[in-house]
Amino acid sequence: MKGPLPTPGTQPPATHHDMTDPTQESTMDCILQEILAVGHRLEGMDSAMVLLTAETKSIRMEIASFQTCVLGLKQRVSTVEARASSFQDRDQELLYLRSKLIDLEDRSWRDNVNFLAFPENIEGEDRHGFLWDSMPRITGTAFDPPLEFQRAHRLGPRRPGADTRPP
């Protein structure tokens, strides 16, 4: 602003535009038209912003819903993984128990014979040979076909020497 500053309580002098000049009037009309066009564009942008805001809120709600689903799935996967590891432990135990069952079934199908009252270490190192030789003599029978021994075990631990007795 050029000129003296207005004193408090007074109005600044009004600027007067002469609208009688046709070029000035057409310029003002052009400016007014441009301002109106900008206003219409802003109104269109405003409605577009309202739509974008609504869409953004909708997308946020969908994302929150997806996050809830993903958290639920993570919990379910963790539960399944925990169960799977316990199944692996159970599988190991099941394999162990199956091997024991097979061993017990195998033993129950055998024709086990226990011989008692033999002196210790009489069989020597060859238990099978001792039984093949001794059985026909003890029973007084010749076996045809010859006896077959699957396993020969001694009862109790082997003593360190023939003359040694436990204390």
mmCIF file of N, CA, C and O in Angstrom, residues 74-88:
data_model
loop_
_atom_site.group_PDB
_atom_site.id
_atom_site.type_symbol
_atom_site.label_atom_id
_atom_site.label_comp_id
_atom_site.label_asym_id
_atom_site.label_seq_id
_atom_site.Cartn_x
_atom_site.Cartn_y
_atom_site.Cartn_z
ATOM 1 N N LYS A 74 -1.750 -67.993 11.769
ATOM 2 C CA LYS A 74 -0.456 -68.202 12.426
ATOM 3 C C LYS A 74 -0.632 -69.052 13.678
ATOM 4 O O LYS A 74 0.171 -69.953 13.950
ATOM 5 N N GLN A 75 -1.673 -68.757 14.447
ATOM 6 C CA GLN A 75 -1.921 -69.537 15.663
ATOM 7 C C GLN A 75 -2.230 -70.987 15.315
ATOM 8 O O GLN A 75 -1.743 -71.911 15.969
ATOM 9 N N ARG A 76 -3.029 -71.190 14.264
ATOM 10 C CA ARG A 76 -3.365 -72.551 13.864
ATOM 11 C C ARG A 76 -2.128 -73.300 13.382
ATOM 12 O O ARG A 76 -1.937 -74.480 13.691
ATOM 13 N N VAL A 77 -1.261 -72.617 12.624
ATOM 14 C CA VAL A 77 -0.029 -73.251 12.141
ATOM 15 C C VAL A 77 0.865 -73.615 13.319
ATOM 16 O O VAL A 77 1.456 -74.698 13.359
ATOM 17 N N SER A 78 0.960 -72.720 14.307
ATOM 18 C CA SER A 78 1.774 -73.019 15.488
ATOM 19 C C SER A 78 1.237 -74.248 16.212
ATOM 20 O O SER A 78 2.000 -75.112 16.651
ATOM 21 N N THR A 79 -0.079 -74.338 16.321
ATOM 22 C CA THR A 79 -0.691 -75.498 16.967
ATOM 23 C C THR A 79 -0.391 -76.766 16.186
ATOM 24 O O THR A 79 -0.026 -77.802 16.765
ATOM 25 N N VAL A 80 -0.509 -76.689 14.868
ATOM 26 C CA VAL A 80 -0.245 -77.863 14.026
ATOM 27 C C VAL A 80 1.223 -78.259 14.124
ATOM 28 O O VAL A 80 1.554 -79.452 14.199
ATOM 29 N N GLU A 81 2.128 -77.286 14.134
ATOM 30 C CA GLU A 81 3.557 -77.606 14.256
ATOM 31 C C GLU A 81 3.846 -78.286 15.590
ATOM 32 O O GLU A 81 4.624 -79.241 15.653
ATOM 33 N N ALA A 82 3.223 -77.786 16.662
ATOM 34 C CA ALA A 82 3.437 -78.403 17.976
ATOM 35 C C ALA A 82 2.922 -79.838 17.972
ATOM 36 O O ALA A 82 3.586 -80.749 18.483
ATOM 37 N N ARG A 83 1.756 -80.040 17.378
ATOM 38 C CA ARG A 83 1.213 -81.391 17.315
ATOM 39 C C ARG A 83 2.089 -82.285 16.445
ATOM 40 O O ARG A 83 2.281 -83.464 16.752
ATOM 41 N N ALA A 84 2.605 -81.739 15.354
ATOM 42 C CA ALA A 84 3.454 -82.534 14.457
ATOM 43 C C ALA A 84 4.719 -82.986 15.186
ATOM 44 O O ALA A 84 5.158 -84.128 15.016
ATOM 45 N N SER A 85 5.303 -82.103 15.989
ATOM 46 C CA SER A 85 6.508 -82.511 16.719
ATOM 47 C C SER A 85 6.173 -83.589 17.743
ATOM 48 O O SER A 85 6.960 -84.507 17.960
ATOM 49 N N SER A 86 4.998 -83.480 18.373
ATOM 50 C CA SER A 86 4.623 -84.534 19.322
ATOM 51 C C SER A 86 4.356 -85.839 18.576
ATOM 52 O O SER A 86 4.608 -86.916 19.097
ATOM 53 N N PHE A 87 3.848 -85.743 17.333
ATOM 54 C CA PHE A 87 3.646 -86.951 16.534
ATOM 55 C C PHE A 87 4.977 -87.593 16.189
ATOM 56 O O PHE A 87 5.093 -88.822 16.158
ATOM 57 N N GLN A 88 5.994 -86.782 15.922
ATOM 58 C CA GLN A 88 7.308 -87.342 15.637
ATOM 59 C C GLN A 88 7.841 -88.092 16.848
ATOM 60 O O GLN A 88 8.404 -89.191 16.716
#
